[in-house]
Coordinates of C-alpha atoms in Angstrom, one line a residue:
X10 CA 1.4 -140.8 -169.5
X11 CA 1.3 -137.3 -171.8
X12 CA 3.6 -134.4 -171.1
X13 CA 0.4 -132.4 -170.4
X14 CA -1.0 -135.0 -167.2
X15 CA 2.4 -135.6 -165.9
X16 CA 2.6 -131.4 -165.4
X17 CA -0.8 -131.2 -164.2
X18 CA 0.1 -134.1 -161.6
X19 CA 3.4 -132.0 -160.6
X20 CA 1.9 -129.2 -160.0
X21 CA -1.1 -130.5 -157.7
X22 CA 1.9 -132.3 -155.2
X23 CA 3.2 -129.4 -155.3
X24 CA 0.5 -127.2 -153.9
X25 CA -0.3 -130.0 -151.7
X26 CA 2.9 -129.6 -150.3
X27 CA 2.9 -126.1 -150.0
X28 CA -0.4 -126.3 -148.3
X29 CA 0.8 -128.8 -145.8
X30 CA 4.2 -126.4 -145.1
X31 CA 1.8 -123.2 -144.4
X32 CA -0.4 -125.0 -141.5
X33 CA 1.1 -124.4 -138.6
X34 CA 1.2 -125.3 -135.2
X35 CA 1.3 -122.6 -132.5
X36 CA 2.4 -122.9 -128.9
X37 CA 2.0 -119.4 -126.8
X38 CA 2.2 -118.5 -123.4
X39 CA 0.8 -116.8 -120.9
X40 CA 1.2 -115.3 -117.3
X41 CA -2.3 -116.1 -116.6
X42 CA -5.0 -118.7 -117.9
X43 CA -8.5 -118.6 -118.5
X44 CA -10.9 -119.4 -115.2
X45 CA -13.8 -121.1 -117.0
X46 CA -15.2 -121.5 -120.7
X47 CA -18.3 -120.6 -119.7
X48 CA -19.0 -117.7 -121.8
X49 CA -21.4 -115.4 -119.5
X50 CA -19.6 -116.8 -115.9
X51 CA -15.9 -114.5 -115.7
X52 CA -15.6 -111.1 -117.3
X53 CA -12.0 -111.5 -117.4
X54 CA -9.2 -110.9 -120.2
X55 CA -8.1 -114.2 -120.4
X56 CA -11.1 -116.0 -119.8
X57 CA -12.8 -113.9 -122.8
X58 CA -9.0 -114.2 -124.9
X59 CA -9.6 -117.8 -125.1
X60 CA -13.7 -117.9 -125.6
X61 CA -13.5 -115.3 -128.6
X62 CA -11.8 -118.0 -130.4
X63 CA -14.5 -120.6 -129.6
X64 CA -17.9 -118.6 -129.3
X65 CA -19.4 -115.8 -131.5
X66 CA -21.5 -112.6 -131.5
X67 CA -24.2 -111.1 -133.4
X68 CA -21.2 -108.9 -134.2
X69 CA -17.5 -108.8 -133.8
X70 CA -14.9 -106.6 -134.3
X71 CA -12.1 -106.3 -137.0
X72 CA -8.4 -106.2 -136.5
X73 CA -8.8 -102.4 -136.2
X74 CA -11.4 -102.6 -133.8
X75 CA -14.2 -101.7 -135.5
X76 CA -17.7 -103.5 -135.4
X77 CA -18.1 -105.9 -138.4
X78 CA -21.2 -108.4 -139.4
X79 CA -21.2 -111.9 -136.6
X80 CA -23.4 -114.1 -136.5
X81 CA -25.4 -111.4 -138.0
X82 CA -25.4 -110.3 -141.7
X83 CA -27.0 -106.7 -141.2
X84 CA -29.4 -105.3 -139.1
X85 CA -31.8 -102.2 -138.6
X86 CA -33.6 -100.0 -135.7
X87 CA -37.0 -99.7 -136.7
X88 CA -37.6 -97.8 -133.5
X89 CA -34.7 -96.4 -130.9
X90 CA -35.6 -99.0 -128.9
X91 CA -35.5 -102.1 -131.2
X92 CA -33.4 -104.0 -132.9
X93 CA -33.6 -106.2 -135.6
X94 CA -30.9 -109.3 -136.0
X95 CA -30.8 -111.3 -139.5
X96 CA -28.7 -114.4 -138.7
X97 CA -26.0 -115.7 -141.1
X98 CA -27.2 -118.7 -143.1
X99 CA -25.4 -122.2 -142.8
X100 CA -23.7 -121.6 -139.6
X101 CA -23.2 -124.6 -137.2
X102 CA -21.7 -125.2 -134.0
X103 CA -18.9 -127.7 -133.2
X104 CA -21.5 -130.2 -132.3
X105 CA -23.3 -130.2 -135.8
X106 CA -26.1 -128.6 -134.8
X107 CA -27.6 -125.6 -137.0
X108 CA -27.4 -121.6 -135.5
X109 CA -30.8 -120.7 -135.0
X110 CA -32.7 -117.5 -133.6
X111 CA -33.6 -119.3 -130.7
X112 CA -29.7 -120.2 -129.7
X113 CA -29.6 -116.1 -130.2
X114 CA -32.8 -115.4 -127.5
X115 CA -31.8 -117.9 -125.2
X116 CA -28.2 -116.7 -125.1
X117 CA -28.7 -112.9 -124.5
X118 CA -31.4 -114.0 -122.0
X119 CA -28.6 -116.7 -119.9
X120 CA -26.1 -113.5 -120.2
X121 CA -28.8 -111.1 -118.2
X122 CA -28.8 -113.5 -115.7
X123 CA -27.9 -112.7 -112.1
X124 CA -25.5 -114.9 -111.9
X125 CA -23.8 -113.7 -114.8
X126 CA -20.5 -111.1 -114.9
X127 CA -21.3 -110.3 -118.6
X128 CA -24.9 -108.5 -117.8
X129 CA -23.3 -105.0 -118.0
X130 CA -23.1 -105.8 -121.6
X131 CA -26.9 -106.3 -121.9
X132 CA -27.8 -103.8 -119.2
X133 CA -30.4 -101.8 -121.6
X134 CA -31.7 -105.2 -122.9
X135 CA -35.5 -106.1 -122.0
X136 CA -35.7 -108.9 -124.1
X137 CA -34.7 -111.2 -127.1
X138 CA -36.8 -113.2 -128.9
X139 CA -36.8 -115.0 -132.0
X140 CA -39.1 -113.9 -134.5
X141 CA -38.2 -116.7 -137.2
X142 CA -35.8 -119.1 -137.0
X143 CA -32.9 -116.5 -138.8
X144 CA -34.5 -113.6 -137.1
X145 CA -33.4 -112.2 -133.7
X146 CA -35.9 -109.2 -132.2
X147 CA -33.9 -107.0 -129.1
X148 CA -35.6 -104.7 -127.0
X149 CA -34.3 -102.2 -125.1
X150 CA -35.7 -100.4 -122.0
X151 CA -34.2 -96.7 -123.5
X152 CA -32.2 -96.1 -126.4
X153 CA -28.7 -97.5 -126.2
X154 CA -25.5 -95.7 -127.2
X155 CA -23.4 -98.4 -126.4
X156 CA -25.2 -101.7 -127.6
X157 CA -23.6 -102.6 -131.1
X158 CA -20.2 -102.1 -129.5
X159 CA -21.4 -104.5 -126.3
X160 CA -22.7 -107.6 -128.5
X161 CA -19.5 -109.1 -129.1
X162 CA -19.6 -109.3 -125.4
X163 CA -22.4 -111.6 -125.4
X164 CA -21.3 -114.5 -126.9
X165 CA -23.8 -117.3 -128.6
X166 CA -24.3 -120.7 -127.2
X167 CA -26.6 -123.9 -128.2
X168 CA -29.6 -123.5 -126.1
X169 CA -30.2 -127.6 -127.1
X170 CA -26.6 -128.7 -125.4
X171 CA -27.1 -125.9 -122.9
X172 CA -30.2 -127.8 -121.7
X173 CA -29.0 -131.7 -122.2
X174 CA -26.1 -130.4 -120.1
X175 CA -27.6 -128.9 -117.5
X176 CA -26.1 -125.7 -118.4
X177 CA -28.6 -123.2 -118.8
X178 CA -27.6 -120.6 -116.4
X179 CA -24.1 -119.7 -115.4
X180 CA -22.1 -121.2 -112.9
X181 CA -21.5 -118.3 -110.2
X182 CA -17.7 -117.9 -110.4
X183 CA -17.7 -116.0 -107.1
X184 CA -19.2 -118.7 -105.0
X185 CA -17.0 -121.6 -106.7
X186 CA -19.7 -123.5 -108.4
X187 CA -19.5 -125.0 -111.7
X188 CA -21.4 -126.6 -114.3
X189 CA -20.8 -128.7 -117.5
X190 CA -20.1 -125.3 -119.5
X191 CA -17.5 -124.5 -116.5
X192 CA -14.8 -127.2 -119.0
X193 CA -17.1 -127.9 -121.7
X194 CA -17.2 -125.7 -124.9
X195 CA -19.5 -125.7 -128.0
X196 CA -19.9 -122.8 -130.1
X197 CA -19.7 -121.7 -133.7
X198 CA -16.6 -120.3 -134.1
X199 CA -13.4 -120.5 -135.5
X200 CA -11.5 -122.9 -133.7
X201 CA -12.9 -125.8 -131.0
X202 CA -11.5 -126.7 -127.7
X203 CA -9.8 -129.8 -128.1
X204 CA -8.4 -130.8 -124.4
X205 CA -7.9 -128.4 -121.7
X206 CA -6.1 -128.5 -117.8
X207 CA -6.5 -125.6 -116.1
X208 CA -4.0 -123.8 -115.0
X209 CA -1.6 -125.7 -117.4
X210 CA -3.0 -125.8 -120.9
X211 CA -5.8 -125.5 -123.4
X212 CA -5.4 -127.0 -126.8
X213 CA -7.5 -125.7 -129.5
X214 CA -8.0 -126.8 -133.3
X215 CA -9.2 -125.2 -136.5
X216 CA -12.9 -125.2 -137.3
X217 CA -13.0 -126.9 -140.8
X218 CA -16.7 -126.1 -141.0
X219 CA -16.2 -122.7 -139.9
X220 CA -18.7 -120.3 -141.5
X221 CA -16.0 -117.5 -141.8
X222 CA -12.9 -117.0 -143.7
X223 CA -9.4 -118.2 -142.1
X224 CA -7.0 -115.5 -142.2
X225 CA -4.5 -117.8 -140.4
X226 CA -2.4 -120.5 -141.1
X227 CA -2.6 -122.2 -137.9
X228 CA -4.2 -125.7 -137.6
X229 CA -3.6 -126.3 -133.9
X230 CA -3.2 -124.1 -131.2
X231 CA -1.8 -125.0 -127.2
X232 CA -2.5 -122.3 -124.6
X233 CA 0.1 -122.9 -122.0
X234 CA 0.2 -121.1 -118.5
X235 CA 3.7 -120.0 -117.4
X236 CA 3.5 -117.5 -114.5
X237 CA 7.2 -117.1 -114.0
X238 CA 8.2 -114.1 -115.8
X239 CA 12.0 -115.9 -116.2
X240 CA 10.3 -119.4 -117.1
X241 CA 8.2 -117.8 -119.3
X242 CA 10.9 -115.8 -121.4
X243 CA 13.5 -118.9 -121.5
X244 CA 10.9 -120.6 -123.2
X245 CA 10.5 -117.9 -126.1
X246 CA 14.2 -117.5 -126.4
X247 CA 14.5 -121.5 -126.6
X248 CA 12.3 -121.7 -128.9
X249 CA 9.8 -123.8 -127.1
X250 CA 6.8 -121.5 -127.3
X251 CA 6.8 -119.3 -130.0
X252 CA 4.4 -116.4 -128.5
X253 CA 4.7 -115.2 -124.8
X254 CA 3.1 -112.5 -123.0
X255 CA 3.6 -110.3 -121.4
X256 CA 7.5 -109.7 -121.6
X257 CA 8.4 -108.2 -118.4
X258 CA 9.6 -105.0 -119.3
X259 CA 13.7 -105.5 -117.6
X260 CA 14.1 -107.9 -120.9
X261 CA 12.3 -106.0 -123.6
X262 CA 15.9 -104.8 -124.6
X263 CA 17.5 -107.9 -124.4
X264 CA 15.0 -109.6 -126.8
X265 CA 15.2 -106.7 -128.7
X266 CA 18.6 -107.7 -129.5
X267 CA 17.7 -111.3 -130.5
X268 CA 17.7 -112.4 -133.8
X269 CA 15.2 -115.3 -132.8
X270 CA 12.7 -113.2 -131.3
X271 CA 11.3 -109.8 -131.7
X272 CA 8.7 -107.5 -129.1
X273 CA 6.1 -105.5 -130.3
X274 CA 5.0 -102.7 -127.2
X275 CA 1.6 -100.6 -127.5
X276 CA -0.9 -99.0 -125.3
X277 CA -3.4 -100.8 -123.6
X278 CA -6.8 -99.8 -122.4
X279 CA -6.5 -101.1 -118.7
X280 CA -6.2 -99.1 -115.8
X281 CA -4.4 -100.2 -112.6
X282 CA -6.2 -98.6 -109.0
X283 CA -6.5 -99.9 -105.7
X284 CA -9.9 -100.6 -104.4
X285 CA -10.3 -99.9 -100.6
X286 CA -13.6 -101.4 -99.0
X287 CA -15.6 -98.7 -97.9
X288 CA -18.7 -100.6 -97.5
X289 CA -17.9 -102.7 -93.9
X290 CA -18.2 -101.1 -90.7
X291 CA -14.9 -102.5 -89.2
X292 CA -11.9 -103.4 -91.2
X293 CA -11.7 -107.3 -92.0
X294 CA -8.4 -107.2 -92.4
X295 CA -6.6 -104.3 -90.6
X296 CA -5.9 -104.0 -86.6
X297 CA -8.3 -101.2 -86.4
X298 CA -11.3 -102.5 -84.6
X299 CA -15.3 -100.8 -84.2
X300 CA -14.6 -98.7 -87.2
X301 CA -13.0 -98.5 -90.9
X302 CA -10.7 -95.6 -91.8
X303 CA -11.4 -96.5 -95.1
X304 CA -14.9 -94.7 -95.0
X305 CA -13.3 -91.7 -94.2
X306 CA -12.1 -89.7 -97.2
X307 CA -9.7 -88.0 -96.0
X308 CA -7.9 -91.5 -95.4
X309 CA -8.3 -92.1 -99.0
X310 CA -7.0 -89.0 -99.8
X311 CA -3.9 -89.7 -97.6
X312 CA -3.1 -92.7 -99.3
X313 CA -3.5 -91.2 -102.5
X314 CA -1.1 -88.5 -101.6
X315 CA 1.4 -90.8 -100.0
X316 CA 2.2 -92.6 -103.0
X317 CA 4.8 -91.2 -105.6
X318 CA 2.7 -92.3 -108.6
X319 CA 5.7 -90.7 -110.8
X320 CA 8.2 -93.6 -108.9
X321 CA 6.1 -96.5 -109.9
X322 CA 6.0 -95.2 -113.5
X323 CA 10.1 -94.7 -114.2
X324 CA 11.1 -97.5 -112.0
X325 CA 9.4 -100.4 -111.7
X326 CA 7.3 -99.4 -115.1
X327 CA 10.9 -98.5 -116.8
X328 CA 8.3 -95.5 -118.4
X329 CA 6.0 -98.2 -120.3
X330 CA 2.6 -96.9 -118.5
X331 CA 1.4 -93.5 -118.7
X332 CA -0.2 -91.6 -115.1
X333 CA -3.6 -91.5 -114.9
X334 CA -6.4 -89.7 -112.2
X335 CA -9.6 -91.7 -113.3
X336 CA -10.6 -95.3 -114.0
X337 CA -11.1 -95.6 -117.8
X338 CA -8.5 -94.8 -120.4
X339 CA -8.1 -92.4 -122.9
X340 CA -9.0 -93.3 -125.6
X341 CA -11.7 -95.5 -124.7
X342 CA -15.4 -93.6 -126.1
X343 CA -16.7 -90.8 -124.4
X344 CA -13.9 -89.7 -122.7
X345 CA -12.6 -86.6 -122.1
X346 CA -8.2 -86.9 -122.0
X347 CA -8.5 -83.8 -120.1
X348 CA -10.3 -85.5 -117.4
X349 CA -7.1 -87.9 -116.4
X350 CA -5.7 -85.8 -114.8
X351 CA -5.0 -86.7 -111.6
X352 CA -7.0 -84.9 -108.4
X353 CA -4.0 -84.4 -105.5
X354 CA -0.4 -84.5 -105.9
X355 CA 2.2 -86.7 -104.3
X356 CA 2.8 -84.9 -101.4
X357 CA 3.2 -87.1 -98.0
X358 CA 3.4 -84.4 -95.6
X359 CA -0.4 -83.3 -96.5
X360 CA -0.8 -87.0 -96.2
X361 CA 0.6 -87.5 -92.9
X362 CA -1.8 -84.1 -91.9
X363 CA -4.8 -85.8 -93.7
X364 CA -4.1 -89.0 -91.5
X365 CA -4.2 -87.2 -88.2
X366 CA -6.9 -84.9 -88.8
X367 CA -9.3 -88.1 -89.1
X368 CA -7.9 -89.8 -85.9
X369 CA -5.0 -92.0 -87.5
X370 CA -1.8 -89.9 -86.7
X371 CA -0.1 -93.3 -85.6
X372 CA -1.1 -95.2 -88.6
X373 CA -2.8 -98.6 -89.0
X374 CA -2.2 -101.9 -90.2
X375 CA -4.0 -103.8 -93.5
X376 CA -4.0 -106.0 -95.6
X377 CA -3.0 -105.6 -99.3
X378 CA -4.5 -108.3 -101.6
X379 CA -2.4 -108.6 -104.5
X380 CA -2.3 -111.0 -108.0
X381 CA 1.0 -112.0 -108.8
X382 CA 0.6 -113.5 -112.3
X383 CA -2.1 -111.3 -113.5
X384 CA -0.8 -108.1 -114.4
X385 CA 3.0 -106.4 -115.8
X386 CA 4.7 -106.0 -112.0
X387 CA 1.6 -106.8 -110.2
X388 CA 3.6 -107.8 -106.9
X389 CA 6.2 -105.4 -107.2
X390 CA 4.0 -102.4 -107.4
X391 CA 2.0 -104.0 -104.3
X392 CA 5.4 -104.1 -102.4
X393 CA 6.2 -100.5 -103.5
X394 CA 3.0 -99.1 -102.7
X395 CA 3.5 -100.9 -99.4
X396 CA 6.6 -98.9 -98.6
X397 CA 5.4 -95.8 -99.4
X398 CA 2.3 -96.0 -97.3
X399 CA 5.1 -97.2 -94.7
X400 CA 6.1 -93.3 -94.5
X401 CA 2.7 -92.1 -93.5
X402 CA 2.4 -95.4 -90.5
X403 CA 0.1 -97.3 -92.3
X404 CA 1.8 -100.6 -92.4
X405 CA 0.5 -102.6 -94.9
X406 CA 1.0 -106.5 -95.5
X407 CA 0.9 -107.2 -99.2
X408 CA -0.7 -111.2 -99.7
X409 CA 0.6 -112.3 -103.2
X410 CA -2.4 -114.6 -104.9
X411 CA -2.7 -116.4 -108.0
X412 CA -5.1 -114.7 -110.4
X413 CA -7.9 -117.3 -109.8
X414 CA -7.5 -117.2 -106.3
X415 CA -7.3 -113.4 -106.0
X416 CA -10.4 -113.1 -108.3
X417 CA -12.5 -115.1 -106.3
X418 CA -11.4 -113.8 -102.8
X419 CA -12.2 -110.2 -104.0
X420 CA -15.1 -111.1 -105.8
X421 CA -16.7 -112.8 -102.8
X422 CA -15.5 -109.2 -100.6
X423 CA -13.2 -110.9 -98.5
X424 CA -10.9 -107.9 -98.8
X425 CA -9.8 -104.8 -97.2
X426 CA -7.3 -103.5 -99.6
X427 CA -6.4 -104.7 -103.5
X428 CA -5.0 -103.9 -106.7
X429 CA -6.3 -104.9 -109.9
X430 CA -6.8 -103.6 -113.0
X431 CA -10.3 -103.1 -115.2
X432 CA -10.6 -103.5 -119.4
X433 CA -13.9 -102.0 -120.9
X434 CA -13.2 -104.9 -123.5
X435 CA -16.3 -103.1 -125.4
X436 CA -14.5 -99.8 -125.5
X437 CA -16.8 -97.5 -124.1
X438 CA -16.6 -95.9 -120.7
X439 CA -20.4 -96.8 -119.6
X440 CA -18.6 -100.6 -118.9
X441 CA -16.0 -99.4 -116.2
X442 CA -18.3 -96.5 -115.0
X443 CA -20.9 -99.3 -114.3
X444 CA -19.0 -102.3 -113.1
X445 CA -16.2 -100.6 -111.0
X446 CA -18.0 -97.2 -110.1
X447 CA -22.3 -97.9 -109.6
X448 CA -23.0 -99.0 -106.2
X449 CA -23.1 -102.3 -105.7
X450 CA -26.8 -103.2 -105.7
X451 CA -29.3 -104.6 -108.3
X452 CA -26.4 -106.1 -110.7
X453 CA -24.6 -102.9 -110.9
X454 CA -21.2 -102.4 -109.8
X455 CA -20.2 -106.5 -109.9
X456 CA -16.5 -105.3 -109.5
X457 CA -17.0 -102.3 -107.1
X458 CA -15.3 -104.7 -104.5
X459 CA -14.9 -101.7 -102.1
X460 CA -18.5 -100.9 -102.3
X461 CA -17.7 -97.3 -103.0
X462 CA -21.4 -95.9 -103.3
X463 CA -22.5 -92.2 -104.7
X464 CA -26.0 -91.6 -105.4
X465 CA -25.3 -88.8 -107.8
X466 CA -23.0 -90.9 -109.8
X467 CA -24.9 -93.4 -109.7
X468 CA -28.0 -91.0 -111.6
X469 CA -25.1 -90.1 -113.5
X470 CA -24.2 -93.3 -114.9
X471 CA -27.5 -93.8 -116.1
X472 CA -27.9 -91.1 -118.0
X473 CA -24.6 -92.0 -119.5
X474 CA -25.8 -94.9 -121.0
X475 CA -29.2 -93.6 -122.6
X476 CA -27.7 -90.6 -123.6
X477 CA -27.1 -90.5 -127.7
X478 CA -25.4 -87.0 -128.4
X479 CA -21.6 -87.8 -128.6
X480 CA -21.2 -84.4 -127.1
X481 CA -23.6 -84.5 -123.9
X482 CA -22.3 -88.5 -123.2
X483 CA -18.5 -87.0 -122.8
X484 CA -19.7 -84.3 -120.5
X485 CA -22.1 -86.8 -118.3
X486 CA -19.4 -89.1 -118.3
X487 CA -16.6 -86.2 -117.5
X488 CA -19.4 -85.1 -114.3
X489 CA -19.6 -89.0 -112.9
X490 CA -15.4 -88.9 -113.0
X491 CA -14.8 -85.8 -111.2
X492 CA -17.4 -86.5 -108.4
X493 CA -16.0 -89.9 -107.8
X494 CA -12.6 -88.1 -108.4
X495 CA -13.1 -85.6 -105.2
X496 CA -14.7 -88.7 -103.5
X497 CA -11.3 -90.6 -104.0
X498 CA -13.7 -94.2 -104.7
X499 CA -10.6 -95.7 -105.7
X500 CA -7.0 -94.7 -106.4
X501 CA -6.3 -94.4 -109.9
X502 CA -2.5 -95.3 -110.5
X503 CA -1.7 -95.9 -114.4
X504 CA -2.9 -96.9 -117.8
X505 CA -1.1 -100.0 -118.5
X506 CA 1.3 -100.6 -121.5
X507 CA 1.4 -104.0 -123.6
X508 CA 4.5 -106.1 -124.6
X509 CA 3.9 -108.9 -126.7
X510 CA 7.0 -111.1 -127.5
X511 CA 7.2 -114.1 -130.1
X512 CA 10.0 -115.5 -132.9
X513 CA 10.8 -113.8 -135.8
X514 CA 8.7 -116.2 -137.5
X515 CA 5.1 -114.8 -136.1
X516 CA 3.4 -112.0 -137.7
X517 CA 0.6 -110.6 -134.8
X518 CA -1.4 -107.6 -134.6
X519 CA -1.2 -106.0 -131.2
X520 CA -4.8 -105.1 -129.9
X521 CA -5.5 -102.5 -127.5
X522 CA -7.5 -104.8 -125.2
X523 CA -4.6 -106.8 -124.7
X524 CA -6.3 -110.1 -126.4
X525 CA -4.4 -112.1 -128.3
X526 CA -6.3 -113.1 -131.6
X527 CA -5.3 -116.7 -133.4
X528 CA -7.1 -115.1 -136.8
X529 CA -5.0 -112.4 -136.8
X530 CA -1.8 -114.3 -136.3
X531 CA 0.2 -115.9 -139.0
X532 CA 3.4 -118.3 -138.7
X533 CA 6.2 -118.2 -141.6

């Protein structure tokens, strides 16, 4: 053998071998898991965490956030109210089968749905149809400020395994039903579901055929739900899962002082509130009977006042969170910082006044419905919001749920009283003004649970989302918060702060919307 081939044959093992040392496996974990893999049933953070990996936009967004080409190479507005979509050529989805415009159409269309939780993302559409087989035609009703930034939300499906599965509508989450997309996944992107259990794991695996460019190393991926905070944090510093999240915040330091693990910390664009139904004419779950206090503001107001917002923050927050008088984070577009702050202060004597000027000087009892492996805290800030509405006689009985359980008993309005928080995961206030805020009618307001109702926030809304001047959006958007503001529709507690924790080993980029991202994750 020459000197020349033996070299040449060295150095090919060798980059063999170097390839096979840089794919990795990756083992993370999370308080919470996702409640389908049906991609238009569940507009929930985790649910949508683990479909971005597995089904695809027209566009998508960038590490920074921004909107970048999908599905879609370009596209153009030959009038404000249509849209034109050229498809990316050779794309396929797990199955084989070839992307077409049709797939495009048929998803949008299943996403508008009324069963669906993801129609606020398509709220302006009319229609989709394909023109061609790699072009994809959108109307819209009125020109849409927000629509680039809400098609990542509406993820693409096969409308051919859709319809041999008996899966072309979604499953309604909220009245338990399923269908073969409920555990079955097939779409184009960059990793495929490869076994799942829920509420224990999901294992995914790279997409070999992927039309994109990997910017990970990682071949295999298992999605493990721990929603002990101490489990979940013994397994990081063991070294049995080498992501976790989210670190409660008592052991940020002690990780910090690791030198197996490291936590990265960062703002995140959910808010925390309690929801109070406003909607039923007697209490479900509270002791009053013939009436809810609930519709009367100046209950809500009460509450409101009652709790020391500044308590939750430096204690049982340990200062990670920032205060906040409105539903949608800073930050998030079209909003105005000014407008967070908050309408009444903590003040429980005005509360205690408030409470027996509408009737309720000796209090009530309810209900709290609470996740406890959802959010940073969750059950600790029910228990302290209990106690402090304790000082004001409203005695309050805080019922701890799993996530999926909580979801579902809220969703279907079997509740009096909850906390949860809200993501506009496409960045722009119209989302959480229209599912949290609209009344609940027509497919508006899927997650006003308290069926808080305003008619002219509801006109306000609206106009939000045709509106195209930057400047005249804020404002619209500003009017809609300070009405619901004075109505106190909800209470507004905090903007939520992220902690991400994994080994030393992991390079991640923290995102905003609290999703993790396998492309944007690399393991030394």
């Amino acid at each position: 053998m020459s000197s020349r081939l033996l070299r040449g044959l060295l150095l090919a093992m060798a980059a063999l071998t170097l390839s096979v040392a840089q794919a990795a496996s990756f083992k993370w974990a999370s308080q919470d898991d996702a409640t389908t893999l049906d991609p238009h049933a569940f507009n929930h953070g985790m649910t949508l965490t683990l479909l971005n990996h597995i089904y695809e936009g027209l566009v998508r967004r960038d590490k920074d956030m921004r909107i970048e080409p999908g599905l879609a190479v370009r596209w153009e507005q030959p009038t404000p109210t249509s849209w034109v979509f050229h498809l990316r050529q050779g794309v396929r989805f797990h199955d084989g089968s070839p992307l077409t415009a049709e797939d495009v159409a048929f998803s949008i269309e299943r996403a508008m749905h009324k069963d669906s939780d993801m129609k606020v993302f398509a709220a302006s559409i009319v229609s989709a149809k394909a023109r061609d087989a790699s072009t994809v035609v959108i109307e819209t009703a009125f020109p849409n400020a927000a629509l680039l930034q809400s098609l990542p939300e509406l993820r693409v499906m096969s409308k051919g395994w859709s319809e041999r599965n008996n899966a072309t509508t979604p499953a309604n989450m909220r009245m338990k039903q399923e269908n073969a997309a409920t555990r079955q996944a097939n779409g184009t992107g960059p990793f495929k579901l490869e076994s799942r259990e829920p509420d224990v794991r999901t294992v995914l695996v790279r997409n070999e055929q992927w039309w994109g460019k990997h910017t990970t190393n990682i071949q295999r991926a298992e999605l493990v739900k721990i929603s002990s905070d101490a489990t979940r944090v013994a397994a990081l510093l063991s070294g049995e899962v080498d992501f976790a999240y989210p670190i409660p915040l008592q052991d940020v330091p002690r990780l910090d002082t690791s030198d197996r693990v490291k936590v990265m910390q960062g703002p995140e664009i959910r808010v925390m509130f309690l929801s109070l139904d406003q909607g039923s004419d007697e209490l479900k779950y509270a002791n009053v009977k013939g009436k809810n206090p609930f519709k009367d503001q100046r209950v809500r107001q009460a509450l409101y006042q009652a709790i020391d917002i500044e308590a939750i923050r430096t204690r049982i927050m340990r200062n990670s969170v920032k205060t906040t008088g409105i539903l949608v984070a800073t930050g998030v577009n079209s909003v105005d910082p000014a407008a967070s702050q908050r309408q009444f202060p903590f003040d429980p004597e005005a509360a205690s006044r408030l409470m027996a000027q509408a009737g309720y000087g000796s209090g009530f009892e309810v209900t709290l419905d609470c996740p406890n492996d959802r959010y940073v805290n969750d059950e600790q800030v029910c228990i302290a919001v209990a106690s402090m509405l304790a000082r004001i006689g409203v005695k309050v009985a805080v019922n701890p749920l799993p996530a999926a359980r909580f979801f579902q008993k809220i969703g279907s309005g079997d509740s009096s009283f909850n906390f949860f928080g809200y993501t506009p995961s496409n960045l722009d206030a119209y989302n959480t003004l229209e599912v949290i805020m609209a009344s609940r009618q027509g497919g508006s307001g899927q997650w006003n649970v308290g069926r808080y109702s305003n008619p002219q926030v509801d006109a306000l809304i609206q106009r939000v989302l045709s509106e195209m001047d930057p400047r005249r959006r804020t404002e619209l958007v500003t009017q809609a918060l300070s009405l619901h503001k004075q109505d106190v529709g909800h209470i507004p507690l905090y903007q939520q702060g992220l902690a991400w924790g994994m080994k030393k080993s992991v390079d991640a980029v923290l995102q905003i919307d609290n999703r993790v991202n396998l492309n944007h994750i690399s393991v030394k």
